[in-house]
PDB file of C-alpha atoms in Angstrom:
ATOM      1  CA  MET V  25      -2.195 -47.361  75.498  1.00  0.00           C
ATOM      2  CA  SER V  26      -5.663 -48.916  75.509  1.00  0.00           C
ATOM      3  CA  ALA V  27      -9.162 -47.475  75.311  1.00  0.00           C
ATOM      4  CA  GLU V  28     -12.638 -48.129  76.707  1.00  0.00           C
ATOM      5  CA  ILE V  29     -15.443 -49.025  74.285  1.00  0.00           C
ATOM      6  CA  LYS V  30     -19.043 -48.230  75.221  1.00  0.00           C
ATOM      7  CA  LEU V  31     -21.866 -49.688  73.126  1.00  0.00           C
ATOM      8  CA  SER V  32     -25.230 -48.058  73.806  1.00  0.00           C
ATOM      9  CA  ASN V  33     -28.435 -49.684  72.506  1.00  0.00           C
ATOM     10  CA  ILE V  34     -26.931 -50.625  69.123  1.00  0.00           C
ATOM     11  CA  THR V  35     -29.412 -51.725  66.478  1.00  0.00           C
ATOM     12  CA  LYS V  36     -28.567 -52.342  62.836  1.00  0.00           C
ATOM     13  CA  ILE V  37     -31.085 -52.920  60.055  1.00  0.00           C
ATOM     14  CA  PHE V  38     -29.968 -53.623  56.515  1.00  0.00           C
ATOM     15  CA  SER V  39     -32.422 -52.637  53.792  1.00  0.00           C
ATOM     16  CA  ASP V  40     -32.415 -53.817  50.184  1.00  0.00           C
ATOM     17  CA  GLY V  41     -35.460 -52.383  48.476  1.00  0.00           C
ATOM     18  CA  GLU V  42     -38.474 -53.933  50.185  1.00  0.00           C
ATOM     19  CA  LYS V  43     -36.423 -56.437  52.173  1.00  0.00           C
ATOM     20  CA  ARG V  44     -35.259 -55.452  55.652  1.00  0.00           C
ATOM     21  CA  VAL V  45     -32.922 -57.593  57.746  1.00  0.00           C
ATOM     22  CA  ALA V  46     -32.398 -56.804  61.421  1.00  0.00           C
ATOM     23  CA  ALA V  47     -28.867 -57.812  62.394  1.00  0.00           C
ATOM     24  CA  LEU V  48     -28.520 -56.241  65.859  1.00  0.00           C
ATOM     25  CA  ASN V  49     -31.263 -55.524  68.375  1.00  0.00           C
ATOM     26  CA  GLY V  50     -30.339 -53.337  71.343  1.00  0.00           C
ATOM     27  CA  VAL V  51     -26.746 -54.417  72.006  1.00  0.00           C
ATOM     28  CA  ASP V  52     -25.595 -52.613  75.127  1.00  0.00           C
ATOM     29  CA  PHE V  53     -22.393 -53.236  77.106  1.00  0.00           C
ATOM     30  CA  THR V  54     -19.030 -51.686  77.968  1.00  0.00           C
ATOM     31  CA  ILE V  55     -15.602 -53.115  77.157  1.00  0.00           C
ATOM     32  CA  PRO V  56     -13.062 -52.028  79.784  1.00  0.00           C
ATOM     33  CA  ALA V  57      -9.802 -50.481  78.599  1.00  0.00           C
ATOM     34  CA  GLY V  58      -7.035 -53.062  78.242  1.00  0.00           C
ATOM     35  CA  SER V  59      -9.342 -56.076  78.245  1.00  0.00           C
ATOM     36  CA  PHE V  60      -9.661 -58.926  75.749  1.00  0.00           C
ATOM     37  CA  VAL V  61     -13.262 -59.620  74.731  1.00  0.00           C
ATOM     38  CA  SER V  62     -14.496 -62.421  72.490  1.00  0.00           C
ATOM     39  CA  LEU V  63     -17.835 -62.225  70.668  1.00  0.00           C
ATOM     40  CA  ILE V  64     -19.307 -65.660  70.133  1.00  0.00           C
ATOM     41  CA  GLY V  65     -22.672 -66.847  68.859  1.00  0.00           C
ATOM     42  CA  PRO V  66     -24.477 -68.579  65.970  1.00  0.00           C
ATOM     43  CA  SER V  67     -23.303 -67.933  62.399  1.00  0.00           C
ATOM     44  CA  GLY V  68     -24.953 -64.868  60.895  1.00  0.00           C
ATOM     45  CA  CYS V  69     -25.993 -63.425  64.260  1.00  0.00           C
ATOM     46  CA  GLY V  70     -24.302 -60.061  63.691  1.00  0.00           C
ATOM     47  CA  LYS V  71     -20.930 -60.466  65.407  1.00  0.00           C
ATOM     48  CA  THR V  72     -18.960 -59.073  62.468  1.00  0.00           C
ATOM     49  CA  THR V  73     -21.520 -56.287  61.993  1.00  0.00           C
ATOM     50  CA  LEU V  74     -20.982 -55.246  65.615  1.00  0.00           C
ATOM     51  CA  LEU V  75     -17.217 -55.317  65.119  1.00  0.00           C
ATOM     52  CA  ARG V  76     -17.579 -53.132  62.007  1.00  0.00           C
ATOM     53  CA  CYS V  77     -19.677 -50.650  63.993  1.00  0.00           C
ATOM     54  CA  ILE V  78     -16.845 -50.344  66.525  1.00  0.00           C
ATOM     55  CA  ALA V  79     -14.396 -49.867  63.656  1.00  0.00           C
ATOM     56  CA  GLY V  80     -16.535 -47.128  62.118  1.00  0.00           C
ATOM     57  CA  LEU V  81     -17.047 -49.173  58.944  1.00  0.00           C
ATOM     58  CA  GLU V  82     -20.793 -49.473  59.636  1.00  0.00           C
ATOM     59  CA  THR V  83     -23.148 -46.883  61.124  1.00  0.00           C
ATOM     60  CA  PRO V  84     -25.690 -48.189  63.656  1.00  0.00           C
ATOM     61  CA  THR V  85     -29.326 -47.658  62.731  1.00  0.00           C
ATOM     62  CA  THR V  86     -29.904 -46.502  66.304  1.00  0.00           C
ATOM     63  CA  GLY V  87     -27.603 -46.192  69.299  1.00  0.00           C
ATOM     64  CA  GLU V  88     -23.962 -45.222  69.353  1.00  0.00           C
ATOM     65  CA  VAL V  89     -20.408 -46.447  69.879  1.00  0.00           C
ATOM     66  CA  ARG V  90     -18.038 -44.378  71.989  1.00  0.00           C
ATOM     67  CA  VAL V  91     -14.291 -44.860  72.461  1.00  0.00           C
ATOM     68  CA  ASP V  92     -12.983 -43.102  75.568  1.00  0.00           C
ATOM     69  CA  GLY V  93     -16.108 -40.937  75.462  1.00  0.00           C
ATOM     70  CA  SER V  94     -15.799 -39.884  71.807  1.00  0.00           C
ATOM     71  CA  LYS V  95     -18.564 -40.958  69.426  1.00  0.00           C
ATOM     72  CA  ILE V  96     -17.392 -43.155  66.549  1.00  0.00           C
ATOM     73  CA  THR V  97     -18.581 -41.964  63.131  1.00  0.00           C
ATOM     74  CA  LYS V  98     -15.762 -43.210  60.874  1.00  0.00           C
ATOM     75  CA  PRO V  99     -12.632 -45.393  60.880  1.00  0.00           C
ATOM     76  CA  GLY V 100      -9.573 -44.128  62.743  1.00  0.00           C
ATOM     77  CA  SER V 101      -5.927 -45.031  63.340  1.00  0.00           C
ATOM     78  CA  ASP V 102      -6.748 -45.746  67.002  1.00  0.00           C
ATOM     79  CA  ARG V 103      -8.587 -48.896  65.814  1.00  0.00           C
ATOM     80  CA  GLY V 104      -6.782 -51.641  63.905  1.00  0.00           C
ATOM     81  CA  PHE V 105      -8.819 -54.280  62.058  1.00  0.00           C
ATOM     82  CA  ALA V 106      -7.732 -57.790  61.059  1.00  0.00           C
ATOM     83  CA  PHE V 107     -10.350 -59.050  58.594  1.00  0.00           C
ATOM     84  CA  GLN V 108     -11.649 -62.583  58.085  1.00  0.00           C
ATOM     85  CA  GLN V 109     -10.104 -62.496  54.609  1.00  0.00           C
ATOM     86  CA  ALA V 110      -6.602 -61.116  54.281  1.00  0.00           C
ATOM     87  CA  ASN V 111      -7.616 -58.252  51.936  1.00  0.00           C
ATOM     88  CA  LEU V 112      -4.020 -57.578  50.913  1.00  0.00           C
ATOM     89  CA  PHE V 113      -3.208 -55.388  47.912  1.00  0.00           C
ATOM     90  CA  PRO V 114      -2.174 -57.885  45.211  1.00  0.00           C
ATOM     91  CA  TRP V 115       0.192 -55.418  43.497  1.00  0.00           C
ATOM     92  CA  LEU V 116       2.219 -54.826  46.685  1.00  0.00           C
ATOM     93  CA  THR V 117       4.773 -57.124  48.305  1.00  0.00           C
ATOM     94  CA  ILE V 118       4.142 -58.495  51.788  1.00  0.00           C
ATOM     95  CA  ARG V 119       6.455 -55.861  53.278  1.00  0.00           C
ATOM     96  CA  GLU V 120       4.733 -53.082  51.341  1.00  0.00           C
ATOM     97  CA  ASN V 121       1.333 -54.339  52.489  1.00  0.00           C
ATOM     98  CA  VAL V 122       2.386 -54.361  56.147  1.00  0.00           C
ATOM     99  CA  ALA V 123       3.906 -50.882  55.794  1.00  0.00           C
ATOM    100  CA  PHE V 124       0.946 -49.417  53.889  1.00  0.00           C
ATOM    101  CA  GLY V 125      -0.878 -47.896  56.877  1.00  0.00           C
ATOM    102  CA  LEU V 126       2.288 -46.315  58.266  1.00  0.00           C
ATOM    103  CA  LYS V 127       3.006 -44.704  54.898  1.00  0.00           C
ATOM    104  CA  ALA V 128      -0.569 -43.432  54.609  1.00  0.00           C
ATOM    105  CA  ARG V 129      -0.179 -41.774  58.012  1.00  0.00           C
ATOM    106  CA  HIS V 130       3.267 -40.397  57.061  1.00  0.00           C
ATOM    107  CA  ILE V 131       4.990 -42.080  60.006  1.00  0.00           C
ATOM    108  CA  TYR V 132       6.812 -44.838  58.113  1.00  0.00           C
ATOM    109  CA  LYS V 133      10.213 -43.128  58.231  1.00  0.00           C
ATOM    110  CA  ASN V 134      10.375 -43.398  62.018  1.00  0.00           C
ATOM    111  CA  ARG V 135       8.753 -46.843  62.208  1.00  0.00           C
ATOM    112  CA  LYS V 136      10.591 -48.865  59.540  1.00  0.00           C
ATOM    113  CA  SER V 137      11.953 -51.309  62.089  1.00  0.00           C
ATOM    114  CA  ASP V 138       8.412 -52.073  63.323  1.00  0.00           C
ATOM    115  CA  VAL V 139       7.509 -53.453  59.891  1.00  0.00           C
ATOM    116  CA  ASP V 140      10.307 -56.027  60.037  1.00  0.00           C
ATOM    117  CA  ASP V 141       9.580 -56.816  63.691  1.00  0.00           C
ATOM    118  CA  PHE V 142       5.940 -57.664  62.987  1.00  0.00           C
ATOM    119  CA  ILE V 143       6.756 -59.622  59.830  1.00  0.00           C
ATOM    120  CA  ASN V 144       9.133 -61.715  61.931  1.00  0.00           C
ATOM    121  CA  LEU V 145       6.512 -62.034  64.661  1.00  0.00           C
ATOM    122  CA  VAL V 146       3.974 -63.675  62.357  1.00  0.00           C
ATOM    123  CA  GLY V 147       6.552 -66.036  60.872  1.00  0.00           C
ATOM    124  CA  LEU V 148       6.973 -64.434  57.445  1.00  0.00           C
ATOM    125  CA  LYS V 149      10.669 -63.611  57.574  1.00  0.00           C
ATOM    126  CA  GLY V 150      12.136 -64.437  54.165  1.00  0.00           C
ATOM    127  CA  PHE V 151       8.841 -63.704  52.359  1.00  0.00           C
ATOM    128  CA  GLU V 152       9.011 -59.903  52.565  1.00  0.00           C
ATOM    129  CA  LYS V 153       9.455 -59.494  48.803  1.00  0.00           C
ATOM    130  CA  SER V 154       6.786 -62.050  47.879  1.00  0.00           C
ATOM    131  CA  TYR V 155       3.389 -61.043  46.495  1.00  0.00           C
ATOM    132  CA  PRO V 156       0.111 -62.310  47.995  1.00  0.00           C
ATOM    133  CA  HIS V 157      -0.613 -64.648  45.058  1.00  0.00           C
ATOM    134  CA  GLN V 158       2.692 -66.413  45.704  1.00  0.00           C
ATOM    135  CA  LEU V 159       1.754 -67.360  49.280  1.00  0.00           C
ATOM    136  CA  SER V 160      -0.847 -69.581  50.921  1.00  0.00           C
ATOM    137  CA  GLY V 161      -4.066 -68.259  52.392  1.00  0.00           C
ATOM    138  CA  GLY V 162      -2.744 -68.789  55.906  1.00  0.00           C
ATOM    139  CA  MET V 163       0.432 -66.821  55.171  1.00  0.00           C
ATOM    140  CA  ASN V 164      -1.604 -63.965  53.723  1.00  0.00           C
ATOM    141  CA  GLN V 165      -3.743 -63.977  56.858  1.00  0.00           C
ATOM    142  CA  ARG V 166      -0.623 -63.650  58.982  1.00  0.00           C
ATOM    143  CA  ALA V 167       0.472 -60.678  56.888  1.00  0.00           C
ATOM    144  CA  SER V 168      -2.949 -59.102  57.442  1.00  0.00           C
ATOM    145  CA  LEU V 169      -2.542 -59.528  61.198  1.00  0.00           C
ATOM    146  CA  ALA V 170       0.903 -57.910  61.066  1.00  0.00           C
ATOM    147  CA  ARG V 171      -0.553 -54.976  59.100  1.00  0.00           C
ATOM    148  CA  ALA V 172      -3.236 -54.451  61.776  1.00  0.00           C
ATOM    149  CA  LEU V 173      -0.738 -54.607  64.644  1.00  0.00           C
ATOM    150  CA  VAL V 174       2.121 -52.531  63.224  1.00  0.00           C
ATOM    151  CA  GLY V 175       0.397 -49.209  63.883  1.00  0.00           C
ATOM    152  CA  HIS V 176       0.156 -49.944  67.642  1.00  0.00           C
ATOM    153  CA  PRO V 177      -3.587 -49.149  67.787  1.00  0.00           C
ATOM    154  CA  LYS V 178      -5.357 -48.560  71.109  1.00  0.00           C
ATOM    155  CA  ILE V 179      -7.999 -51.059  69.976  1.00  0.00           C
ATOM    156  CA  LEU V 180      -7.436 -54.140  67.843  1.00  0.00           C
ATOM    157  CA  LEU V 181     -10.542 -55.650  66.223  1.00  0.00           C
ATOM    158  CA  LEU V 182     -10.132 -59.248  65.083  1.00  0.00           C
ATOM    159  CA  ASP V 183     -12.648 -60.920  62.763  1.00  0.00           C
ATOM    160  CA  GLU V 184     -11.628 -64.589  63.001  1.00  0.00           C
ATOM    161  CA  PRO V 185      -8.110 -63.740  61.760  1.00  0.00           C
ATOM    162  CA  LEU V 186      -6.672 -67.111  62.792  1.00  0.00           C
ATOM    163  CA  GLY V 187      -9.276 -69.258  61.067  1.00  0.00           C
ATOM    164  CA  ALA V 188      -7.080 -70.039  58.041  1.00  0.00           C
ATOM    165  CA  LEU V 189      -4.137 -71.217  60.135  1.00  0.00           C
ATOM    166  CA  ASP V 190      -3.321 -74.806  61.043  1.00  0.00           C
ATOM    167  CA  ALA V 191      -4.004 -75.818  64.647  1.00  0.00           C
ATOM    168  CA  PHE V 192      -0.430 -75.517  65.934  1.00  0.00           C
ATOM    169  CA  THR V 193       0.264 -72.174  64.222  1.00  0.00           C
ATOM    170  CA  ARG V 194      -3.072 -70.928  65.510  1.00  0.00           C
ATOM    171  CA  MET V 195      -2.158 -71.740  69.107  1.00  0.00           C
ATOM    172  CA  THR V 196       1.241 -70.076  68.671  1.00  0.00           C
ATOM    173  CA  MET V 197      -0.413 -66.949  67.277  1.00  0.00           C
ATOM    174  CA  GLN V 198      -2.877 -66.894  70.183  1.00  0.00           C
ATOM    175  CA  ASP V 199       0.077 -66.702  72.565  1.00  0.00           C
ATOM    176  CA  GLU V 200       1.699 -63.971  70.456  1.00  0.00           C
ATOM    177  CA  ILE V 201      -1.524 -61.944  70.459  1.00  0.00           C
ATOM    178  CA  LEU V 202      -1.628 -62.150  74.252  1.00  0.00           C
ATOM    179  CA  ARG V 203       2.013 -61.078  74.454  1.00  0.00           C
ATOM    180  CA  LEU V 204       1.335 -58.097  72.210  1.00  0.00           C
ATOM    181  CA  LYS V 205      -1.711 -57.139  74.255  1.00  0.00           C
ATOM    182  CA  LYS V 206       0.372 -57.140  77.415  1.00  0.00           C
ATOM    183  CA  GLU V 207       3.322 -55.267  75.893  1.00  0.00           C
ATOM    184  CA  HIS V 208       1.255 -52.584  74.166  1.00  0.00           C
ATOM    185  CA  ASP V 209      -1.718 -52.398  76.567  1.00  0.00           C
ATOM    186  CA  THR V 210      -4.205 -52.816  73.710  1.00  0.00           C
ATOM    187  CA  THR V 211      -7.938 -53.377  74.050  1.00  0.00           C
ATOM    188  CA  MET V 212      -8.776 -56.373  71.864  1.00  0.00           C
ATOM    189  CA  VAL V 213     -12.153 -57.532  70.564  1.00  0.00           C
ATOM    190  CA  MET V 214     -12.314 -60.793  68.618  1.00  0.00           C
ATOM    191  CA  VAL V 215     -15.098 -62.517  66.708  1.00  0.00           C
ATOM    192  CA  THR V 216     -14.650 -66.275  66.927  1.00  0.00           C
ATOM    193  CA  HIS V 217     -16.631 -69.496  66.583  1.00  0.00           C
ATOM    194  CA  ASP V 218     -14.000 -71.402  68.582  1.00  0.00           C
ATOM    195  CA  VAL V 219     -15.102 -71.712  72.212  1.00  0.00           C
ATOM    196  CA  ASP V 220     -11.679 -72.966  73.338  1.00  0.00           C
ATOM    197  CA  GLU V 221     -10.050 -69.946  71.705  1.00  0.00           C
ATOM    198  CA  ALA V 222     -12.482 -67.616  73.454  1.00  0.00           C
ATOM    199  CA  VAL V 223     -11.761 -69.128  76.881  1.00  0.00           C
ATOM    200  CA  TYR V 224      -8.001 -69.212  76.266  1.00  0.00           C
ATOM    201  CA  LEU V 225      -7.708 -65.561  75.246  1.00  0.00           C
ATOM    202  CA  SER V 226     -10.526 -63.640  76.871  1.00  0.00           C
ATOM    203  CA  ASP V 227     -11.140 -61.625  79.992  1.00  0.00           C
ATOM    204  CA  TYR V 228     -14.800 -61.556  78.966  1.00  0.00           C
ATOM    205  CA  VAL V 229     -16.792 -63.768  76.598  1.00  0.00           C
ATOM    206  CA  VAL V 230     -19.869 -62.035  75.173  1.00  0.00           C
ATOM    207  CA  ILE V 231     -22.423 -64.623  74.058  1.00  0.00           C
ATOM    208  CA  MET V 232     -24.811 -63.306  71.415  1.00  0.00           C
ATOM    209  CA  SER V 233     -28.215 -64.657  70.464  1.00  0.00           C
ATOM    210  CA  ALA V 234     -29.486 -65.561  67.006  1.00  0.00           C
ATOM    211  CA  ARG V 235     -30.392 -62.704  64.659  1.00  0.00           C
ATOM    212  CA  PRO V 236     -31.602 -60.088  65.391  1.00  0.00           C
ATOM    213  CA  SER V 237     -28.833 -60.356  67.922  1.00  0.00           C
ATOM    214  CA  LYS V 238     -28.737 -59.187  71.501  1.00  0.00           C
ATOM    215  CA  VAL V 239     -26.361 -60.022  74.333  1.00  0.00           C
ATOM    216  CA  GLU V 240     -27.395 -63.355  75.816  1.00  0.00           C
ATOM    217  CA  LYS V 241     -24.798 -63.357  78.574  1.00  0.00           C
ATOM    218  CA  ILE V 242     -21.373 -61.944  79.451  1.00  0.00           C
ATOM    219  CA  ILE V 243     -19.009 -64.364  81.178  1.00  0.00           C
ATOM    220  CA  LYS V 244     -15.957 -63.085  83.029  1.00  0.00           C
ATOM    221  CA  VAL V 245     -13.121 -65.610  82.672  1.00  0.00           C
ATOM    222  CA  GLU V 246     -11.327 -65.456  86.004  1.00  0.00           C
ATOM    223  CA  LEU V 247      -8.200 -67.387  85.073  1.00  0.00           C
ATOM    224  CA  SER V 248      -4.660 -66.043  85.099  1.00  0.00           C
ATOM    225  CA  HIS V 249      -2.379 -66.275  82.067  1.00  0.00           C
ATOM    226  CA  PRO V 250      -0.872 -68.491  80.806  1.00  0.00           C
ATOM    227  CA  ARG V 251      -3.883 -70.806  80.785  1.00  0.00           C
ATOM    228  CA  ALA V 252      -3.784 -74.582  80.577  1.00  0.00           C
ATOM    229  CA  ARG V 253      -6.260 -75.862  77.999  1.00  0.00           C
ATOM    230  CA  GLY V 254      -6.749 -79.162  79.841  1.00  0.00           C
ATOM    231  CA  GLN V 255      -7.252 -77.587  83.264  1.00  0.00           C
ATOM    232  CA  ASP V 256     -10.515 -78.579  84.962  1.00  0.00           C
ATOM    233  CA  VAL V 257     -11.690 -74.990  85.460  1.00  0.00           C
ATOM    234  CA  PHE V 258     -10.873 -74.194  81.803  1.00  0.00           C
ATOM    235  CA  LEU V 259     -13.075 -77.078  80.709  1.00  0.00           C
ATOM    236  CA  LYS V 260     -15.859 -75.903  83.048  1.00  0.00           C
ATOM    237  CA  TYR V 261     -15.883 -72.483  81.348  1.00  0.00           C
ATOM    238  CA  ARG V 262     -15.923 -74.217  77.967  1.00  0.00           C
ATOM    239  CA  THR V 263     -18.846 -76.469  78.926  1.00  0.00           C
ATOM    240  CA  HIS V 264     -20.795 -73.565  80.430  1.00  0.00           C
ATOM    241  CA  ILE V 265     -20.500 -71.510  77.220  1.00  0.00           C
ATOM    242  CA  LEU V 266     -21.521 -74.495  75.085  1.00  0.00           C
ATOM    243  CA  GLU V 267     -24.558 -75.038  77.329  1.00  0.00           C
ATOM    244  CA  ILE V 268     -25.665 -71.427  76.849  1.00  0.00           C
ATOM    245  CA  LEU V 269     -25.218 -71.844  73.094  1.00  0.00           C
ATOM    246  CA  ASP V 270     -27.130 -75.148  73.337  1.00  0.00           C
ATOM    247  CA  TYR V 271     -24.209 -77.080  71.836  1.00  0.00           C
ATOM    248  CA  ALA V 272     -23.108 -79.022  74.904  1.00  0.00           C
ATOM    249  CA  GLY V 273     -24.876 -82.169  73.759  1.00  0.00           C
ATOM    250  CA  LYS V 274     -26.318 -84.923  75.875  1.00  0.00           C
ATOM    251  CA  VAL V 275     -25.037 -88.408  76.521  1.00  0.00           C
ATOM    252  CA  GLN V 276     -27.697 -90.921  75.587  1.00  0.00           C
ATOM    253  CA  GLU V 277     -27.824 -94.558  76.497  1.00  0.00           C
ATOM    254  CA  VAL V 278     -27.624 -96.789  73.457  1.00  0.00           C
ATOM    255  CA  GLU V 279     -29.181-100.228  73.373  1.00  0.00           C
ATOM    256  CA  TYR V 280     -27.117-102.871  71.609  1.00  0.00           C
ATOM    257  CA  ALA V 281     -28.572-105.999  70.040  1.00  0.00           C
ATOM    258  CA  ILE V 282     -26.551-108.999  68.819  1.00  0.00           C
TER     259      ILE V 282
END
């Protein structure tokens, strides 16, 4: 079951003594229930801060976040979060890390099989008894993704969780994320710097400006799944987003002298 997210005039100012840094400046849009939304924009523009506000890990300076009409004031089991770093507990095995949230909610007994299913899903079968320090960064990131998914949250928040994976594993995981979204009807919001990834996964791409960030434009990607990365219309979406971000580049004539 999915949920609607409504962001109303979100501003966020970080203060450190006399220094004040405005990260978000009047972010206002609604994420429909069951949709996949990618947040994309320049580094440091506040994408992760916005994601943390939705998660309840940060409190907006002004404005509010509502999930299905309820104001968000703290983290909740209805929102899973896959962090940019794996953030696994080093003293727990991979299986224990994935199961941690279920045990904390006292629902592990009835959901044991889910732990194994999601470990298999992210390609870590055979590493259940390993500790994080025994595995690569990419493998730890996959375990983190499994931990976020295993609780079947209404909303899954993804902070570049595939960034540590190699290109082929990353594409495979993109397909698995889409499959999970369809099977579990989850609203998904992802921070990414990869324009191709945004077009491949998203129903909507939210393009954010430089800090203090506001919404520059929201693009609805009207392509059915599965999507072909080399398809002309796919490439048109990609080029359009890069143009808005001012990264499309220009072809210049070069004079050659012999």
